[in-house]
JSON list of C-alpha atoms (C1' of nucleotides) in Angstrom, two decimals:
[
{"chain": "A", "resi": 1, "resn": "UNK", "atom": "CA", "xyz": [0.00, 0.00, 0.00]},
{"chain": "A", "resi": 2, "resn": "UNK", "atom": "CA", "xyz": [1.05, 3.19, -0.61]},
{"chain": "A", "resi": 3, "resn": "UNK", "atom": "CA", "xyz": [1.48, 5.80, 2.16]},
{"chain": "A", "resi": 4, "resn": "UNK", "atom": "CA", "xyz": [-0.77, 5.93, 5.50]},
{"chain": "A", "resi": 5, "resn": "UNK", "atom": "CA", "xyz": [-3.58, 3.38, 5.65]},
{"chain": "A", "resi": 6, "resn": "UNK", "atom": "CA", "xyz": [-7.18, 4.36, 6.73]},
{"chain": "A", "resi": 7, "resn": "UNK", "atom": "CA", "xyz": [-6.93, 3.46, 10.53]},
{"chain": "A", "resi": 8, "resn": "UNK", "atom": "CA", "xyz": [-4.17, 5.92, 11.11]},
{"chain": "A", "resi": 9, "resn": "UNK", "atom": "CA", "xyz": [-6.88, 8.46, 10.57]},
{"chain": "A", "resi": 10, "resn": "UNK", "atom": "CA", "xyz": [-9.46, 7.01, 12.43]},
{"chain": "A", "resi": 11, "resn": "UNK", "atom": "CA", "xyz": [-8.30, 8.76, 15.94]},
{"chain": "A", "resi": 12, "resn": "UNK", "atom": "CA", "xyz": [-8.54, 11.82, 17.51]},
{"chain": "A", "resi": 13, "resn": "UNK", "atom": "CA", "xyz": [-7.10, 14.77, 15.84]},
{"chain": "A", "resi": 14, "resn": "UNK", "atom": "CA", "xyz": [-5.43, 15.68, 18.66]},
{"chain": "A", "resi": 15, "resn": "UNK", "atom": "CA", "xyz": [-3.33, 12.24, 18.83]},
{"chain": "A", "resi": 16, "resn": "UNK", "atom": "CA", "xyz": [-3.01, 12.07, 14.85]},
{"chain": "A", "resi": 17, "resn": "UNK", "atom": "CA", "xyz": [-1.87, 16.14, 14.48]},
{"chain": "A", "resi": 18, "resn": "UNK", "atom": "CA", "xyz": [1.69, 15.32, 16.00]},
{"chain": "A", "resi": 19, "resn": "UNK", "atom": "CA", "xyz": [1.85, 12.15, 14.18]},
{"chain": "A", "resi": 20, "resn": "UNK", "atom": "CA", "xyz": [1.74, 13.53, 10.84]},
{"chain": "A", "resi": 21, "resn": "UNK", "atom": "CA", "xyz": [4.93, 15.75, 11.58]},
{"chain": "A", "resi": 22, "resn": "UNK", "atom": "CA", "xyz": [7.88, 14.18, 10.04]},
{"chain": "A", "resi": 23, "resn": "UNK", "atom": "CA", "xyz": [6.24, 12.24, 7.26]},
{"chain": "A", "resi": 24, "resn": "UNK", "atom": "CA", "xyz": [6.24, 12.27, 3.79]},
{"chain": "A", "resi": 25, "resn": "UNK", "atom": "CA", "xyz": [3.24, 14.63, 1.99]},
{"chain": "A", "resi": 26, "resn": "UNK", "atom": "CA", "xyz": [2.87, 13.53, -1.78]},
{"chain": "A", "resi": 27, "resn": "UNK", "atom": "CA", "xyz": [0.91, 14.84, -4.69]},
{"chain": "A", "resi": 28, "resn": "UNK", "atom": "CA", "xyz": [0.93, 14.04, -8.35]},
{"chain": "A", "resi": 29, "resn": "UNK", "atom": "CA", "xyz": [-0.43, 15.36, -10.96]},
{"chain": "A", "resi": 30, "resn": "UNK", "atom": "CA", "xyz": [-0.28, 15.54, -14.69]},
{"chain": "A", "resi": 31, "resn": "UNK", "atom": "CA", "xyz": [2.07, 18.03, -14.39]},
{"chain": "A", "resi": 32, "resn": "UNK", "atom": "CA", "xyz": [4.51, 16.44, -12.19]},
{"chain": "A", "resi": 33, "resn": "UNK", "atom": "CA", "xyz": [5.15, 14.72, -8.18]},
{"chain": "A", "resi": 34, "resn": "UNK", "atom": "CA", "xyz": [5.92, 17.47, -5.57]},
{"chain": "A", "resi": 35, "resn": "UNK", "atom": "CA", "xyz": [7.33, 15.80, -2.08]},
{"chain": "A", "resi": 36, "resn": "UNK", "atom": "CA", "xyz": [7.44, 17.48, 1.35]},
{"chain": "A", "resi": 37, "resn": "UNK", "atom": "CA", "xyz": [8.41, 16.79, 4.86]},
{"chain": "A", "resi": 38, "resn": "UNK", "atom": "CA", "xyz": [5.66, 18.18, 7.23]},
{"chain": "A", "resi": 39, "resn": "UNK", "atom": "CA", "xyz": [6.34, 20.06, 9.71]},
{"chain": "A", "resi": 40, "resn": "UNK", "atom": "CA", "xyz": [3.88, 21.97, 10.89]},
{"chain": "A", "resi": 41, "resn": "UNK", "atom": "CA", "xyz": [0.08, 21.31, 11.90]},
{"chain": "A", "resi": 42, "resn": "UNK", "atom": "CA", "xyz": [-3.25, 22.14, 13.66]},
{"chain": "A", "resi": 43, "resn": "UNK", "atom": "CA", "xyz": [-5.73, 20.37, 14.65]},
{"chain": "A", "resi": 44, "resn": "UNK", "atom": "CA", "xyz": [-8.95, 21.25, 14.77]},
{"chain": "A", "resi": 45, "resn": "UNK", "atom": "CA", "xyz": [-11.72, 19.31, 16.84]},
{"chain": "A", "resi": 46, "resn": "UNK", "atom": "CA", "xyz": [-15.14, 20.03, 15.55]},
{"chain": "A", "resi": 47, "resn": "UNK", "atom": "CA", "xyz": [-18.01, 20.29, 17.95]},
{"chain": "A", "resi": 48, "resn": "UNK", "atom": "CA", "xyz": [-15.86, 21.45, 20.93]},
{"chain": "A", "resi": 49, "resn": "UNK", "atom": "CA", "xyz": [-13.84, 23.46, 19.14]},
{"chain": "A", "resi": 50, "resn": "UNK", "atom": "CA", "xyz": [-15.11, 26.77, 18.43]},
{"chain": "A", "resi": 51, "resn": "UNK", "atom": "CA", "xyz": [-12.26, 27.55, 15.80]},
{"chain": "A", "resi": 52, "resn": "UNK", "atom": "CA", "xyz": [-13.32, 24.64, 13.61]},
{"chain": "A", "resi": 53, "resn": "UNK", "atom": "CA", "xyz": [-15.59, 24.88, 10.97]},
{"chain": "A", "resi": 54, "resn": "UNK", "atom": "CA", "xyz": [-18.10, 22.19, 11.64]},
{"chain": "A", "resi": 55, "resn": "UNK", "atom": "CA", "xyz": [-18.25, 23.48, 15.13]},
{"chain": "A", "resi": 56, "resn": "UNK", "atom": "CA", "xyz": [-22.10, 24.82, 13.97]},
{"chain": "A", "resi": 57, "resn": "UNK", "atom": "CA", "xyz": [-22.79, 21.28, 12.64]},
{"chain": "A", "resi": 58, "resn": "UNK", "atom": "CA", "xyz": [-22.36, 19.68, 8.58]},
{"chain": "A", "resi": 59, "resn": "UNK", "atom": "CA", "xyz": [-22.86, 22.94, 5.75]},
{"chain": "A", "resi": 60, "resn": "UNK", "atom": "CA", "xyz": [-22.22, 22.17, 2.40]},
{"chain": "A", "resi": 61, "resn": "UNK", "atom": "CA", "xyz": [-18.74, 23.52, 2.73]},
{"chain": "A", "resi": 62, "resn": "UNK", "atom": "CA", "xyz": [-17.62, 21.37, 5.32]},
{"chain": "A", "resi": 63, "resn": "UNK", "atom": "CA", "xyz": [-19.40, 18.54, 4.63]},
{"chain": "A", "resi": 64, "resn": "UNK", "atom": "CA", "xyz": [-16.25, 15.97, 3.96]},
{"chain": "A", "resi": 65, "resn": "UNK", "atom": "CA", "xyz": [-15.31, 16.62, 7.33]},
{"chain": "A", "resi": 66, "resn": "UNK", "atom": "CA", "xyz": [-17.64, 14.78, 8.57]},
{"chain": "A", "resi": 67, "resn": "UNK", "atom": "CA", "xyz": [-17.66, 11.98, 6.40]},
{"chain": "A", "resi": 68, "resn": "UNK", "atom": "CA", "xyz": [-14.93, 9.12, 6.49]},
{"chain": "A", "resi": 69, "resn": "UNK", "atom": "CA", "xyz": [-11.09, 9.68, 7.65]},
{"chain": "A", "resi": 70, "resn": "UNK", "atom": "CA", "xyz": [-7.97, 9.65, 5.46]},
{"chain": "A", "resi": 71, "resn": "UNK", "atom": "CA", "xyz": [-9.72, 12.58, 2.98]},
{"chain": "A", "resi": 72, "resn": "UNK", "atom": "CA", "xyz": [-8.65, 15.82, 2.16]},
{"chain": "A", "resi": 73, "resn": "UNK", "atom": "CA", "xyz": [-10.67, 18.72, 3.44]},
{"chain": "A", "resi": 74, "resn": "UNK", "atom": "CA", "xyz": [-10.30, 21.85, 1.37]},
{"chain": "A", "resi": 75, "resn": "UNK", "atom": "CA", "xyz": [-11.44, 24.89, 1.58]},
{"chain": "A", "resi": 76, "resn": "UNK", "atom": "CA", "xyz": [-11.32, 28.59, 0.18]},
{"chain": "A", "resi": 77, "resn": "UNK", "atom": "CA", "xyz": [-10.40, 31.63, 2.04]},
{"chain": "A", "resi": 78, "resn": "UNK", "atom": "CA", "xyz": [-9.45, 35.38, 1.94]},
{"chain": "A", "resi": 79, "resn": "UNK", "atom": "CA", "xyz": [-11.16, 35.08, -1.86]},
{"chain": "A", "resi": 80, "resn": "UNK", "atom": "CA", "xyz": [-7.69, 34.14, -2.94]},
{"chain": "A", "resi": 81, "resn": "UNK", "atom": "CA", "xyz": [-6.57, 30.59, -0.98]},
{"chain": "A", "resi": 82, "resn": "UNK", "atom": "CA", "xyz": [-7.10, 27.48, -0.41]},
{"chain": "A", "resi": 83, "resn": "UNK", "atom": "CA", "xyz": [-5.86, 25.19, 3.00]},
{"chain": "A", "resi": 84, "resn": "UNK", "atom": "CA", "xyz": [-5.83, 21.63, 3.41]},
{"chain": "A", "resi": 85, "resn": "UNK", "atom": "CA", "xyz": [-6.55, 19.41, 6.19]},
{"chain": "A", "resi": 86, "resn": "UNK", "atom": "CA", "xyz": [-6.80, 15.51, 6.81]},
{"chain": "A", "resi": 87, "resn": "UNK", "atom": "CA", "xyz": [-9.97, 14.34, 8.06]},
{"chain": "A", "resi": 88, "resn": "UNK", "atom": "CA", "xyz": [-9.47, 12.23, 11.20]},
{"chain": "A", "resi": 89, "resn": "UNK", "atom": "CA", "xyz": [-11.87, 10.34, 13.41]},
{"chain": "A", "resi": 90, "resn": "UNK", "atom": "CA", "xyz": [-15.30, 8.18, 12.17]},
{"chain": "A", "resi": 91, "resn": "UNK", "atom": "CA", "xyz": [-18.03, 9.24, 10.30]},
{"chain": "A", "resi": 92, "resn": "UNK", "atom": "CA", "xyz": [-19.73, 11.92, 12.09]},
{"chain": "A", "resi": 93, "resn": "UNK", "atom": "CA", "xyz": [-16.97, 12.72, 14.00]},
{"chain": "A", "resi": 94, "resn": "UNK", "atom": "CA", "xyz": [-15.67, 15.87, 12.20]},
{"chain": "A", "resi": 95, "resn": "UNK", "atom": "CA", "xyz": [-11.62, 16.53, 13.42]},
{"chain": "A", "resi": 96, "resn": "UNK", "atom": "CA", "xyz": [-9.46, 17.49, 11.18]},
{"chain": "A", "resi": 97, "resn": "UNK", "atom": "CA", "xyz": [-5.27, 18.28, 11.06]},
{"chain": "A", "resi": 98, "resn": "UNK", "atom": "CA", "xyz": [-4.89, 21.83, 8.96]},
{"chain": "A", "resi": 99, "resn": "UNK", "atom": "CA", "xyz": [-1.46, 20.99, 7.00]},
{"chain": "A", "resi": 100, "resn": "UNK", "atom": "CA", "xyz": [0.32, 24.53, 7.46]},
{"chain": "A", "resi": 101, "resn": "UNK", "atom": "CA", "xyz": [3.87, 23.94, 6.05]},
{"chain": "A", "resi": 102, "resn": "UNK", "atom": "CA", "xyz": [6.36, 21.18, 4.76]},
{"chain": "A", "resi": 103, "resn": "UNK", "atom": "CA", "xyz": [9.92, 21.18, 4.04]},
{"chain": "A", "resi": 104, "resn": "UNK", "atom": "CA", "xyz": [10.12, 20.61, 0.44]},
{"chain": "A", "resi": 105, "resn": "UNK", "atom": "CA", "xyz": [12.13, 17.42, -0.54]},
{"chain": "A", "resi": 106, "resn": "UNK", "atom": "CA", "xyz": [11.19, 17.23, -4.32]},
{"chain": "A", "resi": 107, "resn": "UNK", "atom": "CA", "xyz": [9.58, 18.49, -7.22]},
{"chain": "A", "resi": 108, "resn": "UNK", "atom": "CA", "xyz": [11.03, 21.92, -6.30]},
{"chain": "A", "resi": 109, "resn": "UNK", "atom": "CA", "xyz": [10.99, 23.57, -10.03]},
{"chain": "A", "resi": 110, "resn": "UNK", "atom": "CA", "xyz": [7.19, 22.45, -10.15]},
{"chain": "A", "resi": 111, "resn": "UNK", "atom": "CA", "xyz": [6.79, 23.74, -6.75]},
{"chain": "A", "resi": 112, "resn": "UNK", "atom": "CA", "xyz": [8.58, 27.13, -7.76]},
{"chain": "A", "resi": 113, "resn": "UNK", "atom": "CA", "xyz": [6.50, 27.41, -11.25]},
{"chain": "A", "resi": 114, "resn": "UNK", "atom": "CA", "xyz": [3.38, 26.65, -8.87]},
{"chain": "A", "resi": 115, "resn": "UNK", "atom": "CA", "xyz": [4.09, 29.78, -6.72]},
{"chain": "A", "resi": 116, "resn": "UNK", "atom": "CA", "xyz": [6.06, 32.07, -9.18]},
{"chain": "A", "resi": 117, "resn": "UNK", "atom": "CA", "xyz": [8.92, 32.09, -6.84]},
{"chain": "A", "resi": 118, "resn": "UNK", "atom": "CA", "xyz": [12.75, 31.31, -7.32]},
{"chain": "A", "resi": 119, "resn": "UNK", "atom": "CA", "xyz": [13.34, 26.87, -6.45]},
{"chain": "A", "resi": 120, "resn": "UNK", "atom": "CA", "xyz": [16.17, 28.03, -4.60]},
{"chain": "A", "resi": 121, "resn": "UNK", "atom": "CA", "xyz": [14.06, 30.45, -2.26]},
{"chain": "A", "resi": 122, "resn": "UNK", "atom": "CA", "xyz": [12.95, 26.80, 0.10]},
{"chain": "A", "resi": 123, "resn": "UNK", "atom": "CA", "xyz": [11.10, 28.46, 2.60]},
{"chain": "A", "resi": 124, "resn": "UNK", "atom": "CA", "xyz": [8.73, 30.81, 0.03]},
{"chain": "A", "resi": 125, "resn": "UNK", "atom": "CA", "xyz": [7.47, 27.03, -1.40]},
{"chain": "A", "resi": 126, "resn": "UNK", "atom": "CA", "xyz": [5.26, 25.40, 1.34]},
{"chain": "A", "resi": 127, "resn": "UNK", "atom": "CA", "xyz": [6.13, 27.03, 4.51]},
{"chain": "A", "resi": 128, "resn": "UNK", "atom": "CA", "xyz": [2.39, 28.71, 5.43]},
{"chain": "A", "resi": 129, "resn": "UNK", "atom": "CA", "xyz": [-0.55, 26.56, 4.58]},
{"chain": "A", "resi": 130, "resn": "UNK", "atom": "CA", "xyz": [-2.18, 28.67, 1.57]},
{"chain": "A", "resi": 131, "resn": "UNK", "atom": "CA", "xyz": [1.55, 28.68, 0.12]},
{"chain": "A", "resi": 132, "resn": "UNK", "atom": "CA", "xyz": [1.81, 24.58, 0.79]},
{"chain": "A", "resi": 133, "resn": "UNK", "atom": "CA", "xyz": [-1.68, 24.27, -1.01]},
{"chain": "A", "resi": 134, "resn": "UNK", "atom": "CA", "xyz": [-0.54, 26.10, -4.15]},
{"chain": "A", "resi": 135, "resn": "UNK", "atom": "CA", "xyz": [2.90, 24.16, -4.37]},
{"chain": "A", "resi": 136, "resn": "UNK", "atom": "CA", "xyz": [1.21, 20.86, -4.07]},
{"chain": "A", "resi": 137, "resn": "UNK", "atom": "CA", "xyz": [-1.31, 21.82, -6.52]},
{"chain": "A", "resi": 138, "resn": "UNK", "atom": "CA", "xyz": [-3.98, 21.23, -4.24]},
{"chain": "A", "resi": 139, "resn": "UNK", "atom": "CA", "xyz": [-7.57, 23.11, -4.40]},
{"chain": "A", "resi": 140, "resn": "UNK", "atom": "CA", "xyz": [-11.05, 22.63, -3.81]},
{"chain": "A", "resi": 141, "resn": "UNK", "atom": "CA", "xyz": [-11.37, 20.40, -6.97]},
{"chain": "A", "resi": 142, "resn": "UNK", "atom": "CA", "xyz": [-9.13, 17.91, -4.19]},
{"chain": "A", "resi": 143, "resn": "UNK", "atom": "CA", "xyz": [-11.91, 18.44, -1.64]},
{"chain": "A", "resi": 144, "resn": "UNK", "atom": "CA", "xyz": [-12.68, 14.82, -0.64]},
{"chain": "A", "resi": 145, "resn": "UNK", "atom": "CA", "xyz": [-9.71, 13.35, -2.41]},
{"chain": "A", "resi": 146, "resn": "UNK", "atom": "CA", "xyz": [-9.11, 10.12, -0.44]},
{"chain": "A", "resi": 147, "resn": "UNK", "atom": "CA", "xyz": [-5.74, 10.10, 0.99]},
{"chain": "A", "resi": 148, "resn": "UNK", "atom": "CA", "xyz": [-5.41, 6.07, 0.76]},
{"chain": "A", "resi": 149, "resn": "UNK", "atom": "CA", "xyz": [-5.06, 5.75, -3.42]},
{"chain": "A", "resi": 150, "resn": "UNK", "atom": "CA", "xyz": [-5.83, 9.23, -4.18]},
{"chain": "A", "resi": 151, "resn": "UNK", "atom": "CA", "xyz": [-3.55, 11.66, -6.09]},
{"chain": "A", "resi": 152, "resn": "UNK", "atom": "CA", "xyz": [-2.28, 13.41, -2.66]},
{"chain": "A", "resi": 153, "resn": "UNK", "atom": "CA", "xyz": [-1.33, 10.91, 0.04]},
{"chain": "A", "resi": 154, "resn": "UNK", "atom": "CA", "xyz": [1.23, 10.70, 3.21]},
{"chain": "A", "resi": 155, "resn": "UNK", "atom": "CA", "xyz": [3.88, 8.93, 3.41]},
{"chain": "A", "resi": 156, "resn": "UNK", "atom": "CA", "xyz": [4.51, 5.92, 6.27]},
{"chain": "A", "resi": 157, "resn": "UNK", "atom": "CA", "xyz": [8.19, 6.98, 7.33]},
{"chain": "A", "resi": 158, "resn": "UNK", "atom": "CA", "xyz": [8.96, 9.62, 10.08]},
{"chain": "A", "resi": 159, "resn": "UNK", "atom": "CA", "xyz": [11.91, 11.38, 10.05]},
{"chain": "A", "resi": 160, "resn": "UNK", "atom": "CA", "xyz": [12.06, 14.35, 12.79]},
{"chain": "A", "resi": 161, "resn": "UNK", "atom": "CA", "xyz": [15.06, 16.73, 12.66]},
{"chain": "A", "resi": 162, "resn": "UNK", "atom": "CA", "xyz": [14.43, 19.03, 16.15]},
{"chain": "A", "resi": 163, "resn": "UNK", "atom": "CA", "xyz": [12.10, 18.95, 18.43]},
{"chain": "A", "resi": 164, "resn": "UNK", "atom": "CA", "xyz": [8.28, 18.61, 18.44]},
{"chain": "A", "resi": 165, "resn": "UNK", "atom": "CA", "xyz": [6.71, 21.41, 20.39]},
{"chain": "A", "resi": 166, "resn": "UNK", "atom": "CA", "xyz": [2.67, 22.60, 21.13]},
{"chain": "A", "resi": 167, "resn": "UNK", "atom": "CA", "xyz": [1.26, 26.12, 21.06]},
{"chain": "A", "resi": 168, "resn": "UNK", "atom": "CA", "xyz": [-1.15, 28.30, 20.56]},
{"chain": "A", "resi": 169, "resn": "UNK", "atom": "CA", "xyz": [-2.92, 28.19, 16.71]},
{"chain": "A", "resi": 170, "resn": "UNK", "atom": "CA", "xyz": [-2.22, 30.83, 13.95]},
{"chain": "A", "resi": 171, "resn": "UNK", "atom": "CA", "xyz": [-4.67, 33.14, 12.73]},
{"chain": "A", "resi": 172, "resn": "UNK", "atom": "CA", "xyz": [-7.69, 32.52, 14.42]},
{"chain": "A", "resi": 173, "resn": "UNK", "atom": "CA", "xyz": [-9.64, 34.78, 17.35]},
{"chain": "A", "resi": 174, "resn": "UNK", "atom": "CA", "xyz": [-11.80, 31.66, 18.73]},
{"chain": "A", "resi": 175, "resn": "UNK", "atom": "CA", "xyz": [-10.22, 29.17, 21.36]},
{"chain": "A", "resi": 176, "resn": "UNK", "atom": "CA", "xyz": [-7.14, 31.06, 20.41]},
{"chain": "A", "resi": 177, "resn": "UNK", "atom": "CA", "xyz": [-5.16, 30.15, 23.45]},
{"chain": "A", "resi": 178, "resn": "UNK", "atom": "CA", "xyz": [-5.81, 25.65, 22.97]},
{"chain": "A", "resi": 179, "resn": "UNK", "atom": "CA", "xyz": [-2.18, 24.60, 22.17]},
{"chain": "A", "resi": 180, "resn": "UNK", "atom": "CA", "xyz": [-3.15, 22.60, 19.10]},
{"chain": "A", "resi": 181, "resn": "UNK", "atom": "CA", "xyz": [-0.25, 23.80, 17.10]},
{"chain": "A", "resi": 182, "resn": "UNK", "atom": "CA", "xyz": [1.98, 21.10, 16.73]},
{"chain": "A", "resi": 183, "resn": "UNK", "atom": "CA", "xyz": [5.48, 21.83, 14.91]},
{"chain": "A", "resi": 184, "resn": "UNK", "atom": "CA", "xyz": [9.20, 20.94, 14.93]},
{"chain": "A", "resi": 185, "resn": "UNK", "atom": "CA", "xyz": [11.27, 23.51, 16.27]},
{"chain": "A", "resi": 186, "resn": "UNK", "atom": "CA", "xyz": [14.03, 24.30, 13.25]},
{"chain": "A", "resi": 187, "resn": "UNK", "atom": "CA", "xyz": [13.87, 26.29, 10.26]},
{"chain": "A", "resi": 188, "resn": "UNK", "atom": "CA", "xyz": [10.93, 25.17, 8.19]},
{"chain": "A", "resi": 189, "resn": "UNK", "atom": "CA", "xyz": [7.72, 26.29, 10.21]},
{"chain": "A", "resi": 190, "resn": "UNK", "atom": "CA", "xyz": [6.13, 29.42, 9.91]},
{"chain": "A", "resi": 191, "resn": "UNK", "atom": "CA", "xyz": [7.72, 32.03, 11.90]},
{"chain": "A", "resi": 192, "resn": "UNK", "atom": "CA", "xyz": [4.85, 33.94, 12.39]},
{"chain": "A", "resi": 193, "resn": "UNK", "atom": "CA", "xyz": [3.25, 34.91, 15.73]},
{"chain": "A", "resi": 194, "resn": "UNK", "atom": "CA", "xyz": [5.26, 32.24, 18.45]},
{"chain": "A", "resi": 195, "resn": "UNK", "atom": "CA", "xyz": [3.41, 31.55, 21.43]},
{"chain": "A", "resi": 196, "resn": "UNK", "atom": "CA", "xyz": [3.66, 34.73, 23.58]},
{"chain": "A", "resi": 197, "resn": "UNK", "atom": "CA", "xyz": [3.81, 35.60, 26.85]},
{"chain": "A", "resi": 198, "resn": "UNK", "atom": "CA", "xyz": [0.46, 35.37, 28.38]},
{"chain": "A", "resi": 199, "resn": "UNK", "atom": "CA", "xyz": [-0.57, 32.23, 26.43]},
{"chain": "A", "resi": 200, "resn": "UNK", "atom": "CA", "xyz": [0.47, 28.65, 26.81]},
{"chain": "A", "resi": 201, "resn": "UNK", "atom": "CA", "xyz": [4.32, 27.79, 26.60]},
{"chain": "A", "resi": 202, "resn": "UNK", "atom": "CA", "xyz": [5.25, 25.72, 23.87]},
{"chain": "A", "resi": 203, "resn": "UNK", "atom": "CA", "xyz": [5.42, 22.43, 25.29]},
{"chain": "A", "resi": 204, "resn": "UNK", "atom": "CA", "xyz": [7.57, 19.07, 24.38]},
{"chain": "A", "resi": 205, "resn": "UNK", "atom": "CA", "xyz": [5.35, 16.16, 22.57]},
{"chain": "A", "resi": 206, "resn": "UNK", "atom": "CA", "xyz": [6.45, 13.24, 24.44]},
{"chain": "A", "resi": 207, "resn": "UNK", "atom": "CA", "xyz": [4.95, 10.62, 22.41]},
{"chain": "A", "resi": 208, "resn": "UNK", "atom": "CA", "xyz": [6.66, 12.33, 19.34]},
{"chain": "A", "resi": 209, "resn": "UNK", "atom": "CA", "xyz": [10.27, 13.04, 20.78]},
{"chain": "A", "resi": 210, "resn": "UNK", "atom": "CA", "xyz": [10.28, 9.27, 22.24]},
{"chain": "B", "resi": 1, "resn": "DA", "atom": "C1'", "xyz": [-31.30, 39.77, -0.06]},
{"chain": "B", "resi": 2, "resn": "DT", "atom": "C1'", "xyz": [-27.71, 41.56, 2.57]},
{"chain": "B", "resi": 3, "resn": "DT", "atom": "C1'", "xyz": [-23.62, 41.49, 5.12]},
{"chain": "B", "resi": 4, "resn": "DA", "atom": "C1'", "xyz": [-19.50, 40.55, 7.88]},
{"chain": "B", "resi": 5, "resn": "DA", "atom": "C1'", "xyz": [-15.76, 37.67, 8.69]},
{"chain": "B", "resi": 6, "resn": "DG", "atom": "C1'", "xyz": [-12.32, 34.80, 7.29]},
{"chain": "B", "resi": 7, "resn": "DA", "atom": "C1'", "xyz": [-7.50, 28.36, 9.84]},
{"chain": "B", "resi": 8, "resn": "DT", "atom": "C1'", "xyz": [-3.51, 34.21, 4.58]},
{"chain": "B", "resi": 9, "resn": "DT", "atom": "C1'", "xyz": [-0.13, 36.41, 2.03]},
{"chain": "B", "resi": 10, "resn": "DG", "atom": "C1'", "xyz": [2.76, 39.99, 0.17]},
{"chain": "B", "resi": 11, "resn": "DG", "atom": "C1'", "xyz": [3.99, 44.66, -0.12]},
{"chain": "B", "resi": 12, "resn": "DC", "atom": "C1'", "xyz": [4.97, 48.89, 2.06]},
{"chain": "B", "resi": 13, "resn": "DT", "atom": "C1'", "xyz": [6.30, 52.13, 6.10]},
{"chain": "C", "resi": 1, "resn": "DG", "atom": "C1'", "xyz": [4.32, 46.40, 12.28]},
{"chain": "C", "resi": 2, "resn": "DC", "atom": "C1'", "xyz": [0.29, 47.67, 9.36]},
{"chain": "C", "resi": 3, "resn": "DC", "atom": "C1'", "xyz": [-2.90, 46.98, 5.70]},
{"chain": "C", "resi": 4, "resn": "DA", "atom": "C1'", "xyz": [-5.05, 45.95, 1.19]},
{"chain": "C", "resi": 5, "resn": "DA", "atom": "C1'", "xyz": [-6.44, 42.30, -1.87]},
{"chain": "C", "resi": 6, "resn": "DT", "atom": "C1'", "xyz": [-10.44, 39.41, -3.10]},
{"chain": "C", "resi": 7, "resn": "DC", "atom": "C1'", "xyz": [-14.66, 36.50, -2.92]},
{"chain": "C", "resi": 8, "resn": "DT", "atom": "C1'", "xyz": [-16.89, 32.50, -0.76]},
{"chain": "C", "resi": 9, "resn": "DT", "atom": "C1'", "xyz": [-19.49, 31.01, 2.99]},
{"chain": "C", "resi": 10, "resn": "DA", "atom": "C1'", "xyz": [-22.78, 31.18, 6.42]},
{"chain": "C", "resi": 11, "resn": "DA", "atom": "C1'", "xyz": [-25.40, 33.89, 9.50]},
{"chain": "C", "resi": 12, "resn": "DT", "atom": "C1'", "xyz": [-29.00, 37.28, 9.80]},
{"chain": "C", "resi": 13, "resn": "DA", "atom": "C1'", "xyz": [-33.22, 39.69, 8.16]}
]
DNA sequence: ATTAAGATTGGCT
DNA sequence: GCCAATCTTAATA
């Protein structure tokens, strides 16, 4: 099989968000195969999560998040991106991991044509999770896209190169101080807003680190 | 029918 | 650090 099988997904977002950093994220499309090592994450937790959007129940938008785990959940935003997220838990159970940046392995010259950026500039690729979307070639025509024999899937292999911290999430003014942020501590996250004082310190993922 | 906000980014001060 | 861009979605009337 290739990549993750279904019953990684089928947990909590909480426990599958840190388990995702490290492994391989894969697209392919007719225009080429674009690889990245994640490294940054949120999870969102539907119906006690204010932040996510299926906290209000199933819409048309959000509807694959409540369907099935091990799809893609994509949606549109700012009327100019698009962010992915992998639907975890069981049907009707809408959490969800929001893929926010990847170190870029391979496909770079796709990934740069993608963006209209320089190759050689790594971190303008995939680091922020509208600029990972566009790199991987990923919008809402992906919405749904299964994850086990789809086009975009996740590799099995984890390969960690710092350390695996929590903190608050990015960009959002509900449940803004949950440390659901999950991302390795180096050069390829976003750099944008660290946890401040007054919120929760970054913490170490145990289960991650060993 | 109308409206306000949005899981962001890039450019400018 | 601040702010405009740009348009879909979902809530409200």
């Amino acid at each position: 099989m290739k990549g993750l099988g279904r019953p990684f997904y089928a947990r909590d977002a909480l426990e599958v968000a840190p388990l995702l950093l490290g492994r391989t994220l894969v697209s392919e499309s007719e225009e080429g195969a674009v690889t990245g090592r994640i490294v940054e994450v949120e999870a969102y937790c539907g119906p006690v999560d204010p932040a996510s959007h299926a906290y209000r129940g199933p819409t048309k938008r959000n509807a694959v998040m409540f369907g099935p785990p091990g799809h893609l959940y994509v949606y549109f935003t700012y009327g100019m991106h698009y962010c992915a997220n992998v639907v975890c838990e069981s049907v009707g159970s809408p959490g969800a991991v929001l893929l926010r940046a990847v170190e870029p392995l391979s496909g770079l010259d796709l990934m740069g044509e993608r963006r209209e950026v320089d190759p050689a500039s790594l971190r303008l690729l995939a680091r922020g999770p509208a600029r990972l979307t566009q790199a991987f070639g990923i919008d809402r025509s992906l919405d749904g896209s299964d994850l086990v024999g789809g086009p975009v899937w996740i590799g099995g292999r984890q390969v960690l190169r710092g350390d695996v911290v929590a903190g608050p999430r990015i960009g959002i003014t509900k449940a803004a101080s949950e440390p659901w942020r999950f991302y390795e501590v180096g050069p390829w996250a976003s750099p944008r807003r660290l946890p401040v004082p007054g919120r929760p310190a970054a913490r170490i993922v145990d289960e991650v680190n060993h």
